[in-house]
PDB file of C-alpha atoms and ligand atoms in Angstrom:
ATOM      1  CA  UNK A   1      15.765  -8.169  15.247  1.00 81.00           C
ATOM      2  CA  UNK A   2      17.141  -6.218  12.266  1.00 90.00           C
ATOM      3  CA  UNK A   3      17.103  -2.440  12.547  1.00 91.00           C
ATOM      4  CA  UNK A   4      17.921   0.497  10.259  1.00 92.00           C
ATOM      5  CA  UNK A   5      19.296   3.480  12.168  1.00 90.00           C
ATOM      6  CA  UNK A   6      17.937   5.929   9.584  1.00 96.00           C
ATOM      7  CA  UNK A   7      14.410   4.481   9.593  1.00 98.00           C
ATOM      8  CA  UNK A   8      11.540   6.505  11.102  1.00 98.00           C
ATOM      9  CA  UNK A   9       9.561   3.427  12.146  1.00 98.00           C
ATOM     10  CA  UNK A  10      12.609   1.716  13.698  1.00 98.00           C
ATOM     11  CA  UNK A  11      12.981   4.895  15.793  1.00 98.00           C
ATOM     12  CA  UNK A  12       9.282   4.766  16.769  1.00 98.00           C
ATOM     13  CA  UNK A  13       9.576   1.075  17.744  1.00 98.00           C
ATOM     14  CA  UNK A  14      12.655   1.880  19.848  1.00 97.00           C
ATOM     15  CA  UNK A  15      10.742   4.690  21.575  1.00 97.00           C
ATOM     16  CA  UNK A  16      13.137   7.358  20.288  1.00 97.00           C
ATOM     17  CA  UNK A  17      10.230   9.108  18.530  1.00 98.00           C
ATOM     18  CA  UNK A  18       6.866   9.241  20.345  1.00 98.00           C
ATOM     19  CA  UNK A  19       3.792   7.439  19.031  1.00 98.00           C
ATOM     20  CA  UNK A  20       0.292   6.579  20.220  1.00 98.00           C
ATOM     21  CA  UNK A  21       0.532   2.850  20.886  1.00 98.00           C
ATOM     22  CA  UNK A  22      -2.482   0.685  20.073  1.00 98.00           C
ATOM     23  CA  UNK A  23      -0.947  -2.789  20.456  1.00 98.00           C
ATOM     24  CA  UNK A  24       2.431  -4.395  21.160  1.00 98.00           C
ATOM     25  CA  UNK A  25       3.879  -7.886  21.477  1.00 98.00           C
ATOM     26  CA  UNK A  26       7.343  -9.427  21.066  1.00 98.00           C
ATOM     27  CA  UNK A  27       7.428  -9.084  17.285  1.00 98.00           C
ATOM     28  CA  UNK A  28       4.862  -6.456  16.368  1.00 98.00           C
ATOM     29  CA  UNK A  29       3.942  -2.849  17.175  1.00 98.00           C
ATOM     30  CA  UNK A  30       0.831  -0.877  16.215  1.00 98.00           C
ATOM     31  CA  UNK A  31       0.249   2.858  16.566  1.00 98.00           C
ATOM     32  CA  UNK A  32      -2.084   5.600  15.356  1.00 98.00           C
ATOM     33  CA  UNK A  33      -1.279   7.199  12.008  1.00 98.00           C
ATOM     34  CA  UNK A  34      -0.348  10.855  12.523  1.00 98.00           C
ATOM     35  CA  UNK A  35      -2.491  11.880   9.519  1.00 98.00           C
ATOM     36  CA  UNK A  36      -5.591   9.666   9.777  1.00 98.00           C
ATOM     37  CA  UNK A  37      -7.546   8.873   6.615  1.00 98.00           C
ATOM     38  CA  UNK A  38     -10.438   7.216   8.494  1.00 98.00           C
ATOM     39  CA  UNK A  39     -12.000   7.429  11.960  1.00 98.00           C
ATOM     40  CA  UNK A  40      -9.588   4.696  13.028  1.00 98.00           C
ATOM     41  CA  UNK A  41      -6.280   4.595  11.118  1.00 98.00           C
ATOM     42  CA  UNK A  42      -3.625   2.375  12.664  1.00 98.00           C
ATOM     43  CA  UNK A  43      -0.221   1.339  11.330  1.00 99.00           C
ATOM     44  CA  UNK A  44       0.976  -2.187  12.154  1.00 99.00           C
ATOM     45  CA  UNK A  45       4.711  -2.848  11.825  1.00 98.00           C
ATOM     46  CA  UNK A  46       7.009  -5.782  12.504  1.00 98.00           C
ATOM     47  CA  UNK A  47       9.723  -4.864  15.000  1.00 98.00           C
ATOM     48  CA  UNK A  48      12.273  -6.186  12.490  1.00 98.00           C
ATOM     49  CA  UNK A  49      13.041  -3.937   9.553  1.00 98.00           C
ATOM     50  CA  UNK A  50      11.879  -5.097   6.104  1.00 98.00           C
ATOM     51  CA  UNK A  51      11.583  -2.520   3.327  1.00 98.00           C
ATOM     52  CA  UNK A  52       8.181  -3.612   2.014  1.00 98.00           C
ATOM     53  CA  UNK A  53       5.506  -6.313   2.140  1.00 98.00           C
ATOM     54  CA  UNK A  54       7.080  -8.384  -0.633  1.00 98.00           C
ATOM     55  CA  UNK A  55      10.346  -8.677   1.312  1.00 98.00           C
ATOM     56  CA  UNK A  56       8.415  -9.572   4.449  1.00 98.00           C
ATOM     57  CA  UNK A  57       6.263 -12.173   2.670  1.00 98.00           C
ATOM     58  CA  UNK A  58       9.299 -13.937   1.214  1.00 98.00           C
ATOM     59  CA  UNK A  59      11.406 -13.790   4.396  1.00 98.00           C
ATOM     60  CA  UNK A  60       8.835 -14.243   7.181  1.00 98.00           C
ATOM     61  CA  UNK A  61       5.358 -15.164   5.968  1.00 98.00           C
ATOM     62  CA  UNK A  62       4.302 -16.012   9.524  1.00 98.00           C
ATOM     63  CA  UNK A  63       4.981 -12.439  10.635  1.00 98.00           C
ATOM     64  CA  UNK A  64       2.816 -11.179   7.788  1.00 98.00           C
ATOM     65  CA  UNK A  65      -0.014 -13.520   8.813  1.00 98.00           C
ATOM     66  CA  UNK A  66       0.362 -12.342  12.406  1.00 98.00           C
ATOM     67  CA  UNK A  67      -0.050  -8.715  11.276  1.00 98.00           C
ATOM     68  CA  UNK A  68      -3.323  -9.648   9.562  1.00 98.00           C
ATOM     69  CA  UNK A  69      -4.470 -11.188  12.855  1.00 98.00           C
ATOM     70  CA  UNK A  70      -3.588  -7.995  14.730  1.00 98.00           C
ATOM     71  CA  UNK A  71      -5.547  -5.968  12.145  1.00 98.00           C
ATOM     72  CA  UNK A  72      -8.524  -8.265  12.625  1.00 98.00           C
ATOM     73  CA  UNK A  73      -8.457  -7.893  16.391  1.00 98.00           C
ATOM     74  CA  UNK A  74      -8.289  -4.074  16.139  1.00 98.00           C
ATOM     75  CA  UNK A  75     -11.289  -4.097  13.786  1.00 98.00           C
ATOM     76  CA  UNK A  76     -13.153  -6.579  16.002  1.00 98.00           C
ATOM     77  CA  UNK A  77     -12.818  -4.051  18.794  1.00 97.00           C
ATOM     78  CA  UNK A  78     -13.462  -0.895  16.741  1.00 97.00           C
ATOM     79  CA  UNK A  79     -15.964  -1.835  14.019  1.00 97.00           C
ATOM     80  CA  UNK A  80     -17.562  -5.326  14.064  1.00 98.00           C
ATOM     81  CA  UNK A  81     -14.507  -6.895  12.435  1.00 98.00           C
ATOM     82  CA  UNK A  82     -14.608  -4.970   9.141  1.00 98.00           C
ATOM     83  CA  UNK A  83     -11.637  -2.989   7.838  1.00 98.00           C
ATOM     84  CA  UNK A  84      -9.428  -2.050   4.898  1.00 98.00           C
ATOM     85  CA  UNK A  85      -5.831  -3.305   4.951  1.00 98.00           C
ATOM     86  CA  UNK A  86      -3.348  -1.472   2.692  1.00 98.00           C
ATOM     87  CA  UNK A  87       0.339  -1.979   1.996  1.00 98.00           C
ATOM     88  CA  UNK A  88       1.640   0.799  -0.231  1.00 98.00           C
ATOM     89  CA  UNK A  89       4.598  -0.755  -2.040  1.00 98.00           C
ATOM     90  CA  UNK A  90       7.048   1.516  -3.857  1.00 98.00           C
ATOM     91  CA  UNK A  91       7.331   5.293  -4.162  1.00 98.00           C
ATOM     92  CA  UNK A  92       4.989   5.550  -7.136  1.00 98.00           C
ATOM     93  CA  UNK A  93       2.308   3.652  -5.200  1.00 98.00           C
ATOM     94  CA  UNK A  94       2.515   6.147  -2.325  1.00 97.00           C
ATOM     95  CA  UNK A  95       5.015   4.436  -0.023  1.00 98.00           C
ATOM     96  CA  UNK A  96       6.910   7.099   1.921  1.00 98.00           C
ATOM     97  CA  UNK A  97       8.336   5.049   4.808  1.00 98.00           C
ATOM     98  CA  UNK A  98      10.407   2.061   3.708  1.00 98.00           C
ATOM     99  CA  UNK A  99       9.727  -0.098   6.757  1.00 98.00           C
ATOM    100  CA  UNK A 100       6.818  -2.381   5.942  1.00 98.00           C
ATOM    101  CA  UNK A 101       3.571  -1.225   7.519  1.00 98.00           C
ATOM    102  CA  UNK A 102      -0.049  -2.268   7.201  1.00 98.00           C
ATOM    103  CA  UNK A 103      -2.532   0.599   7.166  1.00 98.00           C
ATOM    104  CA  UNK A 104      -5.683  -0.510   8.997  1.00 98.00           C
ATOM    105  CA  UNK A 105      -8.634   1.734   8.140  1.00 98.00           C
ATOM    106  CA  UNK A 106     -11.794   1.098  10.127  1.00 98.00           C
ATOM    107  CA  UNK A 107     -14.167   2.582  12.701  1.00 98.00           C
ATOM    108  CA  UNK A 108     -16.702   3.844  10.130  1.00 98.00           C
ATOM    109  CA  UNK A 109     -18.238   2.949   6.764  1.00 98.00           C
ATOM    110  CA  UNK A 110     -15.446   3.597   4.237  1.00 98.00           C
ATOM    111  CA  UNK A 111     -15.767   5.200   0.804  1.00 94.00           C
ATOM    112  CA  UNK A 112     -14.862   2.893  -2.074  1.00 87.00           C
TER     113      UNK A 112
HETATM  114  P1  AMP B   1       3.055   5.212   3.453  1.00 77.45           P
HETATM  115  O1  AMP B   1       2.777   6.495   2.707  1.00 77.45           O
HETATM  116  O2  AMP B   1       2.227   4.054   3.015  1.00 77.45           O
HETATM  117  O3  AMP B   1       4.553   4.901   3.467  1.00 77.45           O
HETATM  118  O4  AMP B   1       2.592   5.474   4.941  1.00 77.45           O
HETATM  119  C1  AMP B   1       3.343   6.178   5.878  1.00 77.45           C
HETATM  120  C2  AMP B   1       2.356   6.655   6.912  1.00 77.45           C
HETATM  121  O5  AMP B   1       3.086   7.026   8.063  1.00 77.45           O
HETATM  122  C3  AMP B   1       1.540   7.878   6.490  1.00 77.45           C
HETATM  123  O6  AMP B   1       0.157   7.547   6.515  1.00 77.45           O
HETATM  124  C4  AMP B   1       1.909   8.933   7.533  1.00 77.45           C
HETATM  125  O7  AMP B   1       0.812   9.733   7.918  1.00 77.45           O
HETATM  126  C5  AMP B   1       2.415   8.090   8.685  1.00 77.45           C
HETATM  127  N1  AMP B   1       3.378   8.739   9.557  1.00 77.45           N
HETATM  128  C6  AMP B   1       4.474   9.455   9.203  1.00 77.45           C
HETATM  129  N2  AMP B   1       5.147   9.863  10.304  1.00 77.45           N
HETATM  130  C7  AMP B   1       4.461   9.384  11.373  1.00 77.45           C
HETATM  131  C8  AMP B   1       4.629   9.461  12.790  1.00 77.45           C
HETATM  132  N3  AMP B   1       5.672  10.126  13.345  1.00 77.45           N
HETATM  133  N4  AMP B   1       3.712   8.877  13.589  1.00 77.45           N
HETATM  134  C9  AMP B   1       2.663   8.224  13.059  1.00 77.45           C
HETATM  135  N5  AMP B   1       2.454   8.083  11.725  1.00 77.45           N
HETATM  136  C10 AMP B   1       3.326   8.666  10.898  1.00 77.45           C
HETATM  137 ZN1   ZN B   2      12.795   0.273  10.078  1.00 77.45          ZN
END
Protein backbone atom coordinates (compact mmCIF):
# COMPACT_ATOMS: atom_id res chain seq x y z
CA UNK A 1 0.00 0.00 0.00
CA UNK A 2 1.88 3.12 -1.14
CA UNK A 3 1.39 6.25 0.93
CA UNK A 4 2.46 9.90 0.70
CA UNK A 5 2.99 11.48 4.11
CA UNK A 6 2.09 14.94 2.80
CA UNK A 7 -1.16 13.83 1.14
CA UNK A 8 -4.51 14.94 2.61
CA UNK A 9 -6.36 11.83 1.43
CA UNK A 10 -3.65 9.46 2.70
CA UNK A 11 -4.15 11.15 6.10
CA UNK A 12 -7.94 10.70 5.84
CA UNK A 13 -7.53 7.01 4.92
CA UNK A 14 -5.18 6.53 7.89
CA UNK A 15 -7.75 8.18 10.18
CA UNK A 16 -5.39 11.03 11.07
CA UNK A 17 -7.92 13.54 9.69
CA UNK A 18 -11.63 12.89 10.34
CA UNK A 19 -14.07 12.10 7.54
CA UNK A 20 -17.65 10.91 7.16
CA UNK A 21 -17.21 7.34 5.95
CA UNK A 22 -19.68 5.99 3.40
CA UNK A 23 -17.95 2.73 2.43
CA UNK A 24 -14.71 0.85 3.14
CA UNK A 25 -13.04 -2.39 2.08
CA UNK A 26 -9.45 -3.65 1.93
CA UNK A 27 -8.44 -1.48 -1.02
CA UNK A 28 -10.95 1.36 -1.18
CA UNK A 29 -12.40 4.12 1.00
CA UNK A 30 -15.35 6.43 0.33
CA UNK A 31 -16.38 9.51 2.29
CA UNK A 32 -18.60 12.58 2.00
CA UNK A 33 -17.14 15.60 0.23
CA UNK A 34 -16.74 18.47 2.70
CA UNK A 35 -18.15 20.95 0.13
CA UNK A 36 -20.97 19.02 -1.58
CA UNK A 37 -21.97 19.99 -5.12
CA UNK A 38 -25.06 17.74 -5.15
CA UNK A 39 -27.46 16.25 -2.60
CA UNK A 40 -25.13 13.26 -2.40
CA UNK A 41 -21.46 13.99 -3.14
CA UNK A 42 -19.07 11.19 -2.22
CA UNK A 43 -15.35 10.82 -2.92
CA UNK A 44 -14.05 7.31 -3.64
CA UNK A 45 -10.31 6.76 -3.22
CA UNK A 46 -7.97 3.78 -3.47
CA UNK A 47 -6.09 3.23 -0.22
CA UNK A 48 -2.86 3.23 -2.26
CA UNK A 49 -1.60 6.61 -3.38
CA UNK A 50 -1.73 7.38 -7.12
CA UNK A 51 -1.57 11.00 -8.24
CA UNK A 52 -4.40 10.85 -10.79
CA UNK A 53 -6.73 8.55 -12.73
CA UNK A 54 -4.30 8.08 -15.62
CA UNK A 55 -1.62 6.73 -13.26
CA UNK A 56 -4.18 4.46 -11.62
CA UNK A 57 -5.54 3.19 -14.96
CA UNK A 58 -2.07 2.26 -16.20
CA UNK A 59 -0.86 0.72 -12.93
CA UNK A 60 -4.00 -0.96 -11.54
CA UNK A 61 -6.94 -1.01 -13.93
CA UNK A 62 -8.77 -3.48 -11.69
CA UNK A 63 -8.77 -0.97 -8.83
CA UNK A 64 -10.25 1.63 -11.16
CA UNK A 65 -13.00 -0.79 -12.22
CA UNK A 66 -13.67 -1.58 -8.57
CA UNK A 67 -14.15 2.14 -7.84
CA UNK A 68 -16.76 2.32 -10.60
CA UNK A 69 -18.55 -0.61 -8.94
CA UNK A 70 -18.50 1.18 -5.58
CA UNK A 71 -19.94 4.30 -7.26
CA UNK A 72 -22.69 2.20 -8.79
CA UNK A 73 -23.62 0.64 -5.47
CA UNK A 74 -23.78 4.06 -3.77
CA UNK A 75 -26.07 5.33 -6.54
CA UNK A 76 -28.17 2.15 -6.42
CA UNK A 77 -28.81 2.94 -2.78
CA UNK A 78 -29.23 6.72 -3.11
CA UNK A 79 -30.85 7.36 -6.50
CA UNK A 80 -32.04 4.38 -8.61
CA UNK A 81 -28.53 3.71 -9.90
CA UNK A 82 -27.99 7.03 -11.72
CA UNK A 83 -25.00 9.27 -11.02
CA UNK A 84 -22.23 11.47 -12.40
CA UNK A 85 -18.65 10.21 -12.00
CA UNK A 86 -15.88 12.82 -12.30
CA UNK A 87 -12.10 12.58 -12.12
CA UNK A 88 -10.57 16.05 -12.26
CA UNK A 89 -7.11 15.49 -13.72
CA UNK A 90 -4.52 18.26 -13.45
CA UNK A 91 -4.55 21.67 -11.77
CA UNK A 92 -6.08 23.47 -14.75
CA UNK A 93 -8.96 20.97 -14.80
CA UNK A 94 -9.74 21.69 -11.14
CA UNK A 95 -7.75 18.96 -9.39
CA UNK A 96 -6.69 20.22 -5.96
CA UNK A 97 -5.84 16.95 -4.19
CA UNK A 98 -3.27 14.83 -6.00
CA UNK A 99 -4.47 11.46 -4.72
CA UNK A 100 -6.83 10.01 -7.30
CA UNK A 101 -10.47 10.35 -6.30
CA UNK A 102 -13.77 9.75 -8.06
CA UNK A 103 -16.44 12.35 -7.35
CA UNK A 104 -19.82 10.61 -7.23
CA UNK A 105 -22.67 13.09 -7.64
CA UNK A 106 -26.15 11.68 -7.16
CA UNK A 107 -29.24 11.77 -4.95
CA UNK A 108 -31.15 14.25 -7.15
CA UNK A 109 -31.68 15.22 -10.79
CA UNK A 110 -28.42 16.92 -11.81
CA UNK A 111 -28.02 20.04 -13.96
CA UNK A 112 -26.19 19.44 -17.23
P1 LIG B 1 -10.59 17.98 -6.66
O1 LIG B 1 -10.80 19.47 -6.72
O2 LIG B 1 -11.16 17.22 -7.81
O3 LIG B 1 -9.12 17.64 -6.39
O4 LIG B 1 -11.44 17.48 -5.42
C1 LIG B 1 -11.03 17.59 -4.10
C2 LIG B 1 -12.29 17.53 -3.28
O5 LIG B 1 -11.92 17.25 -1.94
C3 LIG B 1 -13.09 18.83 -3.25
O6 LIG B 1 -14.40 18.59 -3.76
C4 LIG B 1 -13.11 19.21 -1.77
O7 LIG B 1 -14.35 19.75 -1.35
C5 LIG B 1 -12.83 17.88 -1.09
N1 LIG B 1 -12.19 17.97 0.21
C6 LIG B 1 -11.12 18.72 0.57
N2 LIG B 1 -10.79 18.50 1.86
C7 LIG B 1 -11.68 17.58 2.33
C8 LIG B 1 -11.88 16.93 3.59
N3 LIG B 1 -11.09 17.19 4.65
N4 LIG B 1 -12.91 16.07 3.71
C9 LIG B 1 -13.72 15.81 2.67
N5 LIG B 1 -13.56 16.36 1.44
C10 LIG B 1 -12.58 17.24 1.28
ZN1 LIG C 1 -2.40 10.01 -0.95
